Coordinates of C-alpha atoms in Angstrom, one line a residue:
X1153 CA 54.1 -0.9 -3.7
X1154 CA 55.2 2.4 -5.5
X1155 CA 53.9 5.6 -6.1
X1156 CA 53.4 4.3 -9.6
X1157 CA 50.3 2.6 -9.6
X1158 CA 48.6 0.2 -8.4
X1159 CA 44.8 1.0 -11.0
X1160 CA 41.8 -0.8 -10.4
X1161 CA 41.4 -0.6 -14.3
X1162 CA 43.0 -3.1 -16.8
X1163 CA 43.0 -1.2 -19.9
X1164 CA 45.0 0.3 -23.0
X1165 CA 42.6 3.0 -23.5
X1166 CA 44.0 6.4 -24.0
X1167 CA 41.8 8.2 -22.5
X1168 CA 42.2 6.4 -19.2
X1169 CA 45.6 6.6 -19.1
X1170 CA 45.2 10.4 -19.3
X1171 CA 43.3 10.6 -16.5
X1172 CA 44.8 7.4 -14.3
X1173 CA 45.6 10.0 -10.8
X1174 CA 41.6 9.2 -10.9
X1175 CA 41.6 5.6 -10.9
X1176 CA 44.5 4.5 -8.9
X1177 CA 45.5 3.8 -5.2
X1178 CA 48.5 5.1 -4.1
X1179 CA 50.4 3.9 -1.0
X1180 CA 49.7 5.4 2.1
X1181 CA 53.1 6.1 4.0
X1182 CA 51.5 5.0 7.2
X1183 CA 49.1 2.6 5.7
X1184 CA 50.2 -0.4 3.3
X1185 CA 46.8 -2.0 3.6
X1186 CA 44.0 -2.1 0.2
X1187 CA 41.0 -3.8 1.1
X1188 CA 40.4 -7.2 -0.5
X1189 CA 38.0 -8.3 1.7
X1190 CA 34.0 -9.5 -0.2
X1191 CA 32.9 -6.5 0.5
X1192 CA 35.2 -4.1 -1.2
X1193 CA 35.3 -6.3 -3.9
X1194 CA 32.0 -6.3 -5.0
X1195 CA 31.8 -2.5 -4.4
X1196 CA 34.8 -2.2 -6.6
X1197 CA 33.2 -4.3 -9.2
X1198 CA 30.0 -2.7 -9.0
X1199 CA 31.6 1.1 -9.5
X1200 CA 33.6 -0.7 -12.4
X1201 CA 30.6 -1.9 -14.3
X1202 CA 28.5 1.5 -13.7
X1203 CA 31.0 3.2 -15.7
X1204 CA 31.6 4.1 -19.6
X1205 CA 35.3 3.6 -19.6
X1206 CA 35.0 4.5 -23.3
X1207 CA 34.3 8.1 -22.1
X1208 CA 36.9 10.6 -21.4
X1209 CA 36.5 12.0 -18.2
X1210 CA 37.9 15.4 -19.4
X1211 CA 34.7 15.4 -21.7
X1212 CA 32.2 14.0 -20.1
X1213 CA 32.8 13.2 -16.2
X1214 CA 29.0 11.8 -15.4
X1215 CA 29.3 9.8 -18.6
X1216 CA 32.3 8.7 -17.7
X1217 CA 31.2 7.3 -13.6
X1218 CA 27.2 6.7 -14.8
X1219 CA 27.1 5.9 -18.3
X1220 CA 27.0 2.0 -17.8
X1221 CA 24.5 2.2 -15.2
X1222 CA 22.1 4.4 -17.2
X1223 CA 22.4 2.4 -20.3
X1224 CA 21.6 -0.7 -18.5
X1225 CA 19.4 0.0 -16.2
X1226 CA 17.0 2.6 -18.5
X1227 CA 16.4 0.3 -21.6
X1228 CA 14.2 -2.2 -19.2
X1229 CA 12.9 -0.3 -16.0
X1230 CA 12.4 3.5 -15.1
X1231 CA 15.0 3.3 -12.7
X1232 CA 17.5 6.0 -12.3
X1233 CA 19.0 5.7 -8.9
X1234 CA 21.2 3.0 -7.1
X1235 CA 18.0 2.8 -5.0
X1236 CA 15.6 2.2 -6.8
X1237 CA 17.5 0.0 -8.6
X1238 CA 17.9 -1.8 -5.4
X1239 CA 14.6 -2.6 -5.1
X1240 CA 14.1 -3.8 -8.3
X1241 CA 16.9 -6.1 -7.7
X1242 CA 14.7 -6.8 -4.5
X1243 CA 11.3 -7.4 -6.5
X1244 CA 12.6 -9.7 -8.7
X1245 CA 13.9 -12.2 -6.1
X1246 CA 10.5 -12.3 -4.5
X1247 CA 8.7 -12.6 -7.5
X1248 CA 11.4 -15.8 -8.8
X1249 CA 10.2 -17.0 -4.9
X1250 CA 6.7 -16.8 -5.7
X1251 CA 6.6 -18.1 -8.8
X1252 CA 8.3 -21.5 -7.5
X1253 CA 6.5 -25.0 -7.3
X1254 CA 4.4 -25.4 -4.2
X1255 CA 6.4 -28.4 -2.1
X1256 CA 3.7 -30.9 0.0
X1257 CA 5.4 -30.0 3.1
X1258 CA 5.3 -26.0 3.1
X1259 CA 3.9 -24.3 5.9
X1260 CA 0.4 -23.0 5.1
X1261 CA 0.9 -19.2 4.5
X1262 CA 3.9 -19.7 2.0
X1263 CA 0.8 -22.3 0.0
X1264 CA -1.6 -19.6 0.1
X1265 CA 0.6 -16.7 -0.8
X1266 CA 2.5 -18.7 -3.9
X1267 CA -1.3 -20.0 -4.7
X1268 CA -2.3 -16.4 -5.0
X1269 CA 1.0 -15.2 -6.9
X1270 CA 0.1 -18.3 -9.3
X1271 CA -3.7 -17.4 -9.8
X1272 CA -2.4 -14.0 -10.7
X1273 CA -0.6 -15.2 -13.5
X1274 CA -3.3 -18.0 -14.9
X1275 CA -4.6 -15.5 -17.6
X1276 CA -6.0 -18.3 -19.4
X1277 CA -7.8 -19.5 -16.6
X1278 CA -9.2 -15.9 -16.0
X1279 CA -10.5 -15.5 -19.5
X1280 CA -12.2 -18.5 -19.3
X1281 CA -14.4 -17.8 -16.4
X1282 CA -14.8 -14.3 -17.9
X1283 CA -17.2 -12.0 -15.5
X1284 CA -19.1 -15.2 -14.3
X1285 CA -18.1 -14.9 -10.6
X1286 CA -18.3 -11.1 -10.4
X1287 CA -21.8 -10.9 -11.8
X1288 CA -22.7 -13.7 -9.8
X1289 CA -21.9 -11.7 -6.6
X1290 CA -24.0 -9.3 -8.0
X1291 CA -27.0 -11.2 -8.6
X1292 CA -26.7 -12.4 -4.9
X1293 CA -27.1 -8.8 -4.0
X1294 CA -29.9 -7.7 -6.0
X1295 CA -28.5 -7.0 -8.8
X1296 CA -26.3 -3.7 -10.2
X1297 CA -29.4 -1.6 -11.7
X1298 CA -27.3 -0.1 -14.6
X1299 CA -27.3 -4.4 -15.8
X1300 CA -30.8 -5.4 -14.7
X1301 CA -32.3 -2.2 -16.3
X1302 CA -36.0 -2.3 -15.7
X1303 CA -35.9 -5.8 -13.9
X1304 CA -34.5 -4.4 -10.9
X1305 CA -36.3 -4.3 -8.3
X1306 CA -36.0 -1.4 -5.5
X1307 CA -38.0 -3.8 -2.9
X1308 CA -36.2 -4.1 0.3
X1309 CA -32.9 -2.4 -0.5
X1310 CA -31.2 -0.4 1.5
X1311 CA -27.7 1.2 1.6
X1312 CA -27.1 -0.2 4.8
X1313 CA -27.9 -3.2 3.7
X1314 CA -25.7 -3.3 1.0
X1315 CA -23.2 -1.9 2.8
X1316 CA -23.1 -5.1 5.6
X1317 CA -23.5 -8.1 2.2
X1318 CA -20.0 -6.1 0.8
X1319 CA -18.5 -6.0 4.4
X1320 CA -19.1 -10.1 4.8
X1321 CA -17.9 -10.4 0.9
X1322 CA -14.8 -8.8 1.1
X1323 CA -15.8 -5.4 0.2
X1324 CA -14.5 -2.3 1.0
X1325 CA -17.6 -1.1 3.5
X1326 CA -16.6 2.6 3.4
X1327 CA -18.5 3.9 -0.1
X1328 CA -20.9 6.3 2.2
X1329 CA -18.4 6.8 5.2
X1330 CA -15.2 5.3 6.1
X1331 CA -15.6 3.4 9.2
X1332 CA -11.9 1.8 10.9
X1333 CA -9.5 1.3 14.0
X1334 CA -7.2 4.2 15.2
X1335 CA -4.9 4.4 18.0
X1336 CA -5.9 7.2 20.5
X1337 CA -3.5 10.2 20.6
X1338 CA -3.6 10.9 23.8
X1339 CA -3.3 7.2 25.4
X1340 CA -1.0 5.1 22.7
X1341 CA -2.6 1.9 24.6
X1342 CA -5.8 2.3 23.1
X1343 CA -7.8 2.0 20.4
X1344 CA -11.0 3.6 18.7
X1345 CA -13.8 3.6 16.3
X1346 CA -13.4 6.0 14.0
X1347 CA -15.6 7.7 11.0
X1348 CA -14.7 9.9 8.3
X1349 CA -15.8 11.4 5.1
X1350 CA -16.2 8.8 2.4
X1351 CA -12.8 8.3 0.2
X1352 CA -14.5 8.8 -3.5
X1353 CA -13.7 6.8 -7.0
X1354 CA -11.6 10.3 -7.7
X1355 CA -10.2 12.6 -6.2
X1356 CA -12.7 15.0 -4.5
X1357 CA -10.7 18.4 -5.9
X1358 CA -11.6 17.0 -9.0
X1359 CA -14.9 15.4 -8.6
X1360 CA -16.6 18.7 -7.0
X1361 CA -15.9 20.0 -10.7
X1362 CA -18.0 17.0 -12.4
X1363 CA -17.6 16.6 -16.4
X1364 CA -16.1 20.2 -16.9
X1365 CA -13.2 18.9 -15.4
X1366 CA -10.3 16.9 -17.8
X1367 CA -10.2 14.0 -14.8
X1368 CA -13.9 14.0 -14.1
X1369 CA -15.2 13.6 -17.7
X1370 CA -12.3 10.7 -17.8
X1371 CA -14.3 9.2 -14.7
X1372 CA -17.1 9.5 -16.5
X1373 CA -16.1 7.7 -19.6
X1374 CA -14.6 5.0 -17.9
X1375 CA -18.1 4.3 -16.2
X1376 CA -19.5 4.2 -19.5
X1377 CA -17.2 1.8 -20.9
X1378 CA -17.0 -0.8 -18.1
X1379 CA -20.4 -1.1 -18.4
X1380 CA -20.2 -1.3 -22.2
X1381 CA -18.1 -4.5 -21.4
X1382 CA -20.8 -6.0 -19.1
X1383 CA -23.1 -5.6 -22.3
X1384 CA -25.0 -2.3 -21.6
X1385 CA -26.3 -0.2 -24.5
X1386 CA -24.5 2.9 -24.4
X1387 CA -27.5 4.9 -24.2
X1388 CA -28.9 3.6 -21.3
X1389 CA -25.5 3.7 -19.3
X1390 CA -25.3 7.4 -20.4
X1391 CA -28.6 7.8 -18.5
X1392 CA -28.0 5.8 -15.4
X1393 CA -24.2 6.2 -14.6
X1394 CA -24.5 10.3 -15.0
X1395 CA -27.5 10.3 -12.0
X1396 CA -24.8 8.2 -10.1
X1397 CA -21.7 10.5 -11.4
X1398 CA -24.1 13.7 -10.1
X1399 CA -24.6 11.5 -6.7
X1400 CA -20.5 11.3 -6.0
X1401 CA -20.1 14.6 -7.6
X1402 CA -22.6 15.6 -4.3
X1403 CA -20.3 13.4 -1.8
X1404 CA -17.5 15.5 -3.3
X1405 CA -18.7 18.6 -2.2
X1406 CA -19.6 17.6 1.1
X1407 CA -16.1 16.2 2.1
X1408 CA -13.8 18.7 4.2
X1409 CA -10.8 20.2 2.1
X1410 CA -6.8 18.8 2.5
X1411 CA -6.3 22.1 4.2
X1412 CA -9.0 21.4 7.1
X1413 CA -7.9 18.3 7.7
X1414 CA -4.2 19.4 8.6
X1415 CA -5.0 20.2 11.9
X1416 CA -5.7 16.9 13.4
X1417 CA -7.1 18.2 16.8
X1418 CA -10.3 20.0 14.8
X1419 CA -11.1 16.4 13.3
X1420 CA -11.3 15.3 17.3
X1421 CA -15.3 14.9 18.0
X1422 CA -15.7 12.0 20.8
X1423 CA -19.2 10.4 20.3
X1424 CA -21.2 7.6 22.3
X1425 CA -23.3 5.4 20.3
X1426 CA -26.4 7.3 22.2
X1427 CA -25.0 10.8 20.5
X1428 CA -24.4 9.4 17.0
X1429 CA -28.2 8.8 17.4
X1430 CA -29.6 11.7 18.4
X1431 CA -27.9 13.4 16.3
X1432 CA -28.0 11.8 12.7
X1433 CA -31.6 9.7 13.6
X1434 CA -32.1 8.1 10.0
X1435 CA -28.8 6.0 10.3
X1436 CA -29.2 2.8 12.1
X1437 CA -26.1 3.1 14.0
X1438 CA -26.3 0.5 16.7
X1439 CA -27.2 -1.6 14.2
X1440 CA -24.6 -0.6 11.3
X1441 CA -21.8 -0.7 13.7
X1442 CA -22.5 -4.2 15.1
X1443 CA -22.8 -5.2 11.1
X1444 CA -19.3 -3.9 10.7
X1445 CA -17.5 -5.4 13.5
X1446 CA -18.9 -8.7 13.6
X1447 CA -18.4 -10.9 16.0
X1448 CA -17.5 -8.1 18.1
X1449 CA -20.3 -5.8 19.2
X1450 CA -20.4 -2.1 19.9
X1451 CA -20.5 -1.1 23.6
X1452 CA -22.8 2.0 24.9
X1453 CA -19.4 3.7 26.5
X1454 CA -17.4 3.1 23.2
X1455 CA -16.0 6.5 22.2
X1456 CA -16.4 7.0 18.4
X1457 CA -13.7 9.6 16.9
X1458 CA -15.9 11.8 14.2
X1459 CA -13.8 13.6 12.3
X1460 CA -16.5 16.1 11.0
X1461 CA -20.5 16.0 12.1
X1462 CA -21.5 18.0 9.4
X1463 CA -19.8 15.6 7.1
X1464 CA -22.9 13.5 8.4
X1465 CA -25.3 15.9 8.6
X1466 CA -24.9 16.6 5.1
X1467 CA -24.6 12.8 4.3
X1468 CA -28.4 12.1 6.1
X1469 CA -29.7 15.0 3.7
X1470 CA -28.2 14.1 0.9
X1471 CA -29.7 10.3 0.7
X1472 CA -32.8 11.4 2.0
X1473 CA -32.9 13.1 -1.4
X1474 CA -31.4 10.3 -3.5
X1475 CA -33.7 7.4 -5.3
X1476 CA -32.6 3.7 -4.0
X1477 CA -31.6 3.2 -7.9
X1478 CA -29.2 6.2 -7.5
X1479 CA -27.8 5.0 -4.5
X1480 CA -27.0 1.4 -5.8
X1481 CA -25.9 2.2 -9.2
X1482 CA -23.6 4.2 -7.0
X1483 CA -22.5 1.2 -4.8
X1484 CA -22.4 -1.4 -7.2
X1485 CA -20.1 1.0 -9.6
X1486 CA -17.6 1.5 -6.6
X1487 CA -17.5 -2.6 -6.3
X1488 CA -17.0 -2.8 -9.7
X1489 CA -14.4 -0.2 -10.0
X1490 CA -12.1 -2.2 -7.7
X1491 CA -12.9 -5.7 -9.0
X1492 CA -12.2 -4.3 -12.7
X1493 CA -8.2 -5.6 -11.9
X1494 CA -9.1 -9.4 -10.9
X1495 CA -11.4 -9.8 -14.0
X1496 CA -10.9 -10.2 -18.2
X1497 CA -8.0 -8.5 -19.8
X1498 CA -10.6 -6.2 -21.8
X1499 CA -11.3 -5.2 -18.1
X1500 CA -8.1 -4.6 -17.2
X1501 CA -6.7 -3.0 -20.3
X1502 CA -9.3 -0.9 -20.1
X1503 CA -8.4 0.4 -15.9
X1504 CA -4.5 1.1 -17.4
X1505 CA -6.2 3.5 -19.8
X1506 CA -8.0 5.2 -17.7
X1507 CA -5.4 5.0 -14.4
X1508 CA -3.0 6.6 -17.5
X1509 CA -5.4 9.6 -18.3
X1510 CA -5.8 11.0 -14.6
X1511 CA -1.9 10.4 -14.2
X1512 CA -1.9 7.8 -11.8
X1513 CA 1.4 5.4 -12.2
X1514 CA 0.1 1.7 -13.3
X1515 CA 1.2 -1.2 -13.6
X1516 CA 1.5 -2.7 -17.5
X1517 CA 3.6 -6.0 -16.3
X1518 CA 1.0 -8.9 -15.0
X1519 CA 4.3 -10.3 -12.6
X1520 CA 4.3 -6.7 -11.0
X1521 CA 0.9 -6.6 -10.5
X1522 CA 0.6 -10.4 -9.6
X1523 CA 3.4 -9.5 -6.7
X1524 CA 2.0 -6.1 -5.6
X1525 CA -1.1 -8.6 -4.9
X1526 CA 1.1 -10.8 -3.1
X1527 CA 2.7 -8.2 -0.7
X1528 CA -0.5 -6.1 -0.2
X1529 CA -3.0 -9.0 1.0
X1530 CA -0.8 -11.6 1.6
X1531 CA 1.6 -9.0 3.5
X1532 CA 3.1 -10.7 6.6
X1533 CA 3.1 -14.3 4.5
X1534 CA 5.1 -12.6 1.7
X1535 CA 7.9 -10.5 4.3
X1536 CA 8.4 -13.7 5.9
X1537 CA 8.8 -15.8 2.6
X1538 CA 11.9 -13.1 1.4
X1539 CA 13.3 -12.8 5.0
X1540 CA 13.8 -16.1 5.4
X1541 CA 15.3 -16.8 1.5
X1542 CA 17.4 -13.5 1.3
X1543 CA 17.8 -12.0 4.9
X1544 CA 20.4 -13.8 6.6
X1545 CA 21.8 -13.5 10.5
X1546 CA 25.0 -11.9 9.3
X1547 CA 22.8 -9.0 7.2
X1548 CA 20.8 -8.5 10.3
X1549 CA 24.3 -8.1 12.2
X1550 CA 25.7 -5.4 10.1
X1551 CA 22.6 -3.6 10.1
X1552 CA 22.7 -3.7 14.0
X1553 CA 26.3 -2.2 13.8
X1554 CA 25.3 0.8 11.2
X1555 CA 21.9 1.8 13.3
X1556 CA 24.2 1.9 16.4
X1557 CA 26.7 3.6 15.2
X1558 CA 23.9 5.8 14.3
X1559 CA 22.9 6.3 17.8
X1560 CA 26.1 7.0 19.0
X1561 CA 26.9 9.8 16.9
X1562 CA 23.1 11.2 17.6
X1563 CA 24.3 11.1 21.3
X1564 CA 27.8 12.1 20.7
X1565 CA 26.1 16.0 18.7
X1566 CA 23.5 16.2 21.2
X1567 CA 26.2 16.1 24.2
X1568 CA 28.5 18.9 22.6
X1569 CA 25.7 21.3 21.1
X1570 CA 25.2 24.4 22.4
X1571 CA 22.4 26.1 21.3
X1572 CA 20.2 23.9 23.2
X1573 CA 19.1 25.0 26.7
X1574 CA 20.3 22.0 29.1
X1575 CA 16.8 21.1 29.9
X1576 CA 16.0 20.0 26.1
X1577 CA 19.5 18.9 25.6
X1578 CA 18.4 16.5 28.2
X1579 CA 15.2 15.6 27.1
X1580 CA 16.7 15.0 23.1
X1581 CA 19.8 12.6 25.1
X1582 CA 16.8 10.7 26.8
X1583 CA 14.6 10.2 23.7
X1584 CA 18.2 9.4 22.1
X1585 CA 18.9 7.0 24.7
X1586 CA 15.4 5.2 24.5
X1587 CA 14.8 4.4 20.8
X1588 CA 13.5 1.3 20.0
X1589 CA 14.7 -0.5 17.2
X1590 CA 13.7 -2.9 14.9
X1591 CA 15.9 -4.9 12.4
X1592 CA 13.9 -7.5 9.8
X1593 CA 11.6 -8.7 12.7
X1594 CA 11.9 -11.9 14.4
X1595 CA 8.8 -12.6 14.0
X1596 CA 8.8 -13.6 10.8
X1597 CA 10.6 -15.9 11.3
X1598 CA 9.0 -17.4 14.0
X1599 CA 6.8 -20.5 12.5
X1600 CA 3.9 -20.0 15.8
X1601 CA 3.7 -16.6 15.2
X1602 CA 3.3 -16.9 11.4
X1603 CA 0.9 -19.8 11.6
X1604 CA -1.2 -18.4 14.6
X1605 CA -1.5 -14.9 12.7
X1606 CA -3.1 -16.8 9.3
X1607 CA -4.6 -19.1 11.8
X1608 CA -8.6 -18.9 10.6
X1609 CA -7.6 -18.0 6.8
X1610 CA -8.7 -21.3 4.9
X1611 CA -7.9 -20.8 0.8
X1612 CA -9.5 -24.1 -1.3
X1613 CA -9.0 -23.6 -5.5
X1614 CA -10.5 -20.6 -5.8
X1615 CA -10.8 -18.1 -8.9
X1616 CA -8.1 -15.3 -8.7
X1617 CA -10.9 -13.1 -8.0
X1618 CA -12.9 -14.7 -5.6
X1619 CA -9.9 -15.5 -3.8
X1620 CA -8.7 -12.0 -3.7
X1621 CA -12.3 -11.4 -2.1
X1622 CA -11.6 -14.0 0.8
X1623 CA -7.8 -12.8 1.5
X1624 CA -9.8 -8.9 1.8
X1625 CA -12.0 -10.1 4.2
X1626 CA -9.1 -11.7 6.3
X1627 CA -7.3 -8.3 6.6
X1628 CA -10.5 -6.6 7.5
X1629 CA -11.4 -9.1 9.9
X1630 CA -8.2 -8.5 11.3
X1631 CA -7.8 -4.6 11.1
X1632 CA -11.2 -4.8 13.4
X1633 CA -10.8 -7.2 15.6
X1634 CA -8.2 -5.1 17.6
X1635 CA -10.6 -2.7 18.5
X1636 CA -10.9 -4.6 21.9
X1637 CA -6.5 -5.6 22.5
X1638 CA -4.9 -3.3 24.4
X1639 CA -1.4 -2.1 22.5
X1640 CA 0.8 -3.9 24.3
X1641 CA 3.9 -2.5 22.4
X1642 CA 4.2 1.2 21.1
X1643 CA 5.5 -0.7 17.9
X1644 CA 3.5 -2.9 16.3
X1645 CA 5.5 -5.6 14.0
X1646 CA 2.5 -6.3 12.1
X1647 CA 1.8 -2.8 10.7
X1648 CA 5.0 -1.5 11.4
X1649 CA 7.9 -3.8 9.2
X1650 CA 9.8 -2.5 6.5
X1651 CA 11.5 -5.3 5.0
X1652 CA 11.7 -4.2 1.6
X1653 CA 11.7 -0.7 2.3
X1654 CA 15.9 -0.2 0.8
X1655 CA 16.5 2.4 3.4
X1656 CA 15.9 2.5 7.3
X1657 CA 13.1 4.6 8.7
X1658 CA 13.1 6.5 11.5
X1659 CA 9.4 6.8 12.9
X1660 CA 8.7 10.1 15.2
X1661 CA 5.6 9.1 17.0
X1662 CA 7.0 5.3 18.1
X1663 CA 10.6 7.1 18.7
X1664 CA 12.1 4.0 16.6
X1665 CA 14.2 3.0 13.7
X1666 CA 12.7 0.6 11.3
X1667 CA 14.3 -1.6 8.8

């Protein structure tokens, strides 16, 4: 080969020409090899079509090596890196999965996630049963008192009670208080209860400021419209839904600030059952706790993790001072608010809106928000589904070779460093030396693990929403019923897996590399 040329480019263009020294591969005197092999290739190819060859370089170099990949990539999608473009790429091969016909023989959590992805997308379907089965689950619960107006009837409500009927529905259960499983800091093998302030419909910076704040009239307004929608007169929702506005406003101002809850070991208050009594008496723990984690039951040497007593304190006073119609136009607003996206397309236009005013990123497409259903309660089911179509052995072998090459350098700086004392140098060679790692997890696809995990989920024809209700359920059922397994492995697969995370993660607590 001469020093000539040997371009990657085939072209008359002028401009090129100019500028070929950029373009070309010269022959190494030592080296006469150019990779040809797949790989290089497609890089090549890929560089080649990312650039506007009908740029000069001399005028405009990032034109010149981006302008293809902006142009085609923009027009379609926000995306503006190789990796997020990556992803993309990554989406839309799950979502062509999803969307394919169910076959007779498929195993049963590829039926029920495809089902789901498919239920998603049956708008027609959805419009036709309008708000039938939401307002039917409120009727089986007394009623949301904003709807019933003056037939409601206060008689043997409770929040707690209310609280349990969500939990067994599907519900999120934490409107008052979240309630959920933690690993214990200092012993890794165990878990705990834990209870914390209550995460709001906004954002408590904003909330605390009520309706003289942008975001908190916005709130507001989209209270008032949803239950427009429903068929309230205006009026009477102005009335109703501001008592229960004032009511979060009041949770708002209770809750401990971002800043407090930095330091992790002043949200540390162990509590027994018998404490959590005598101290907050009007709350039927026991009871409310047994509600929660049924089957399983609350022992009297459990050790419950309170992030903030006078979080609770304040909580007793404050619905000791709240009317039971307060209280449930409160809860049955919350349910609402995060049914609002299963229901009519009035419904859902109307969420975008409002998701658009307090600057939260939404999504327009129904196929993106169809597969962000499928991947976040279908998780495991959907992973497994794109490992197994798109993540083959060979993948899984290269990205062996690049994470332990990875280690090998990390070893390779921490042995010739030397502004580290020899004890931590050896301590950071250890920890080196004992990373975990964990490449597109086995266990999906093993077919007894995947069955045995979706083992008691049974899905018949359901409605997109009441099915959405049932798949909730499952994953609480789940989250909760670990309370009592001991952590067997530092890393959990189930909680842990990455698969269409585009880069590797390295995770400090766990000491492991993810991907």
């Amino acid at each position: 080969m001469s020093t000539d040329s040997h371009t990657l480019l085939t072209t008359n263009n002028g401009s090129i020409r100019k500028s070929r020294s950029l373009l070309e591969i010269r022959e190494n005197e030592n080296n006469n090899t150019i990779c040809v092999t797949p790989g290089c290739v497609i890089a090549a190819d890929s560089i080649l079509k990312n650039m506007d060859l009908s740029v000069d370089p001399c005028d405009d170099f990032y034109q010149f090596i981006c302008g293809n990949f902006i142009k085609d990539s923009i027009h379609d999608m926000n995306v503006i890196t190789q990796l997020e473009f990556a992803m993309a790429s990554r989406t839309n091969k799950i979502k062509m999965v999803l969307n394919e016909r169910i076959q007779p023989d498929e195993q049963k959590p590829f039926k029920i996630v495809k089902s789901l992805f498919k239920s998603c997308m049956d708008r027609e379907k959805i419009e036709e049963q309008g708000l039938q089965p939401f307002e039917k689950m409120l009727k089986s619960f007394g009623g949301w008192p904003v709807l019933e107006a003056e037939y409601w009837n206060e008689t043997g409500f409770t929040w707690t009670e209310s609280m349990y009927k969500l939990r067994m529905t599907g519900y999120s259960s934490n409107y008052f208080m979240s309630f959920s499983i933690g690993t214990n800091l200092n012993n890794s093998t165990t878990r705990f209860i834990k209870l914390d302030r209550a995460p709001l419909g906004l954002d408590p910076k904003y909330l605390a400021k009520g309706l003289s704040n942008k975001f908190g009239y916005a709130y507001y307004r989209y209270m008032l419209d949803i239950a427009e929608l429903f068929g309230v007169r205006r009026l009477n929702a102005i009335k109703e839904l501001k008592n229960s506005l004032n009511f979060e406003v009041e949770f708002a101002k209770i809750s401990l600030s971002e800043e407090e809850r930095q330091n992790a070991t002043k949200l540390y208050y162990p509590m027994k059952i018998s404490d959590l009594q005598q101290k907050f008496p009007s709350i039927p723990w026991q009871e409310y706790m047994n509600k929660m984690l049924n089957p399983l039951t609350i022992r009297q040497d459990d050790i419950i993790h309170v992030t903030s007593p006078k979080y609770l304190s304040d909580l007793e006073t404050l619905l000791n001072n709240t009317p039971k119609r307060v209280q449930a136009n409160y809860i049955f607003w919350r349910a609402t608010m995060v049914s609002v996206r299963f229901l009519t397309e009035k419904m859902r236009s109307r969420q975008i809106k409002y998701e658009t005013e307090i600057n939260i990123e939404t999504q327009s497409e129904r196929s993106d928000e169809c597969w962000s259903s499928c991947l976040y309660h279908l998780n495991v089911a959907t992973m497994s589904l794109y490992v197994r179509r798109f993540f083959g052995e060979n993948a899984q072998k290269k990205v062996s070779e690049i994470i332990n090459g990875i280690r090998r350098e990390n070893y390779k700086i921490l042995s010739t460093i030397d502004w580290m004392d020899n004890v931590t140098k050896e301590m950071a060679i250890e920890q080196a030396k004992s990373m975990t790692v964990d490449i597109a997890y086995p266990e999906l696809l093993d077919d007894i693990k995947l069955n045995a995990y979706y083992e008691n989920l049974e899905v018949h024809e359901e409605d997109y929403y009441t099915l959405v209700l049932k798949l909730n359920k499952f994953n609480i059922d789940k989250k909760f019923s670990k309370l009592r397994q001991q952590i067997a492995n530092k890393l959990d697969w189930i909680d842990n897996f990455k698969v269409l995370s585009a880069i590797m993660d390295y995770n400090v607590d766990d000491n492991s590399i993810s991907k």
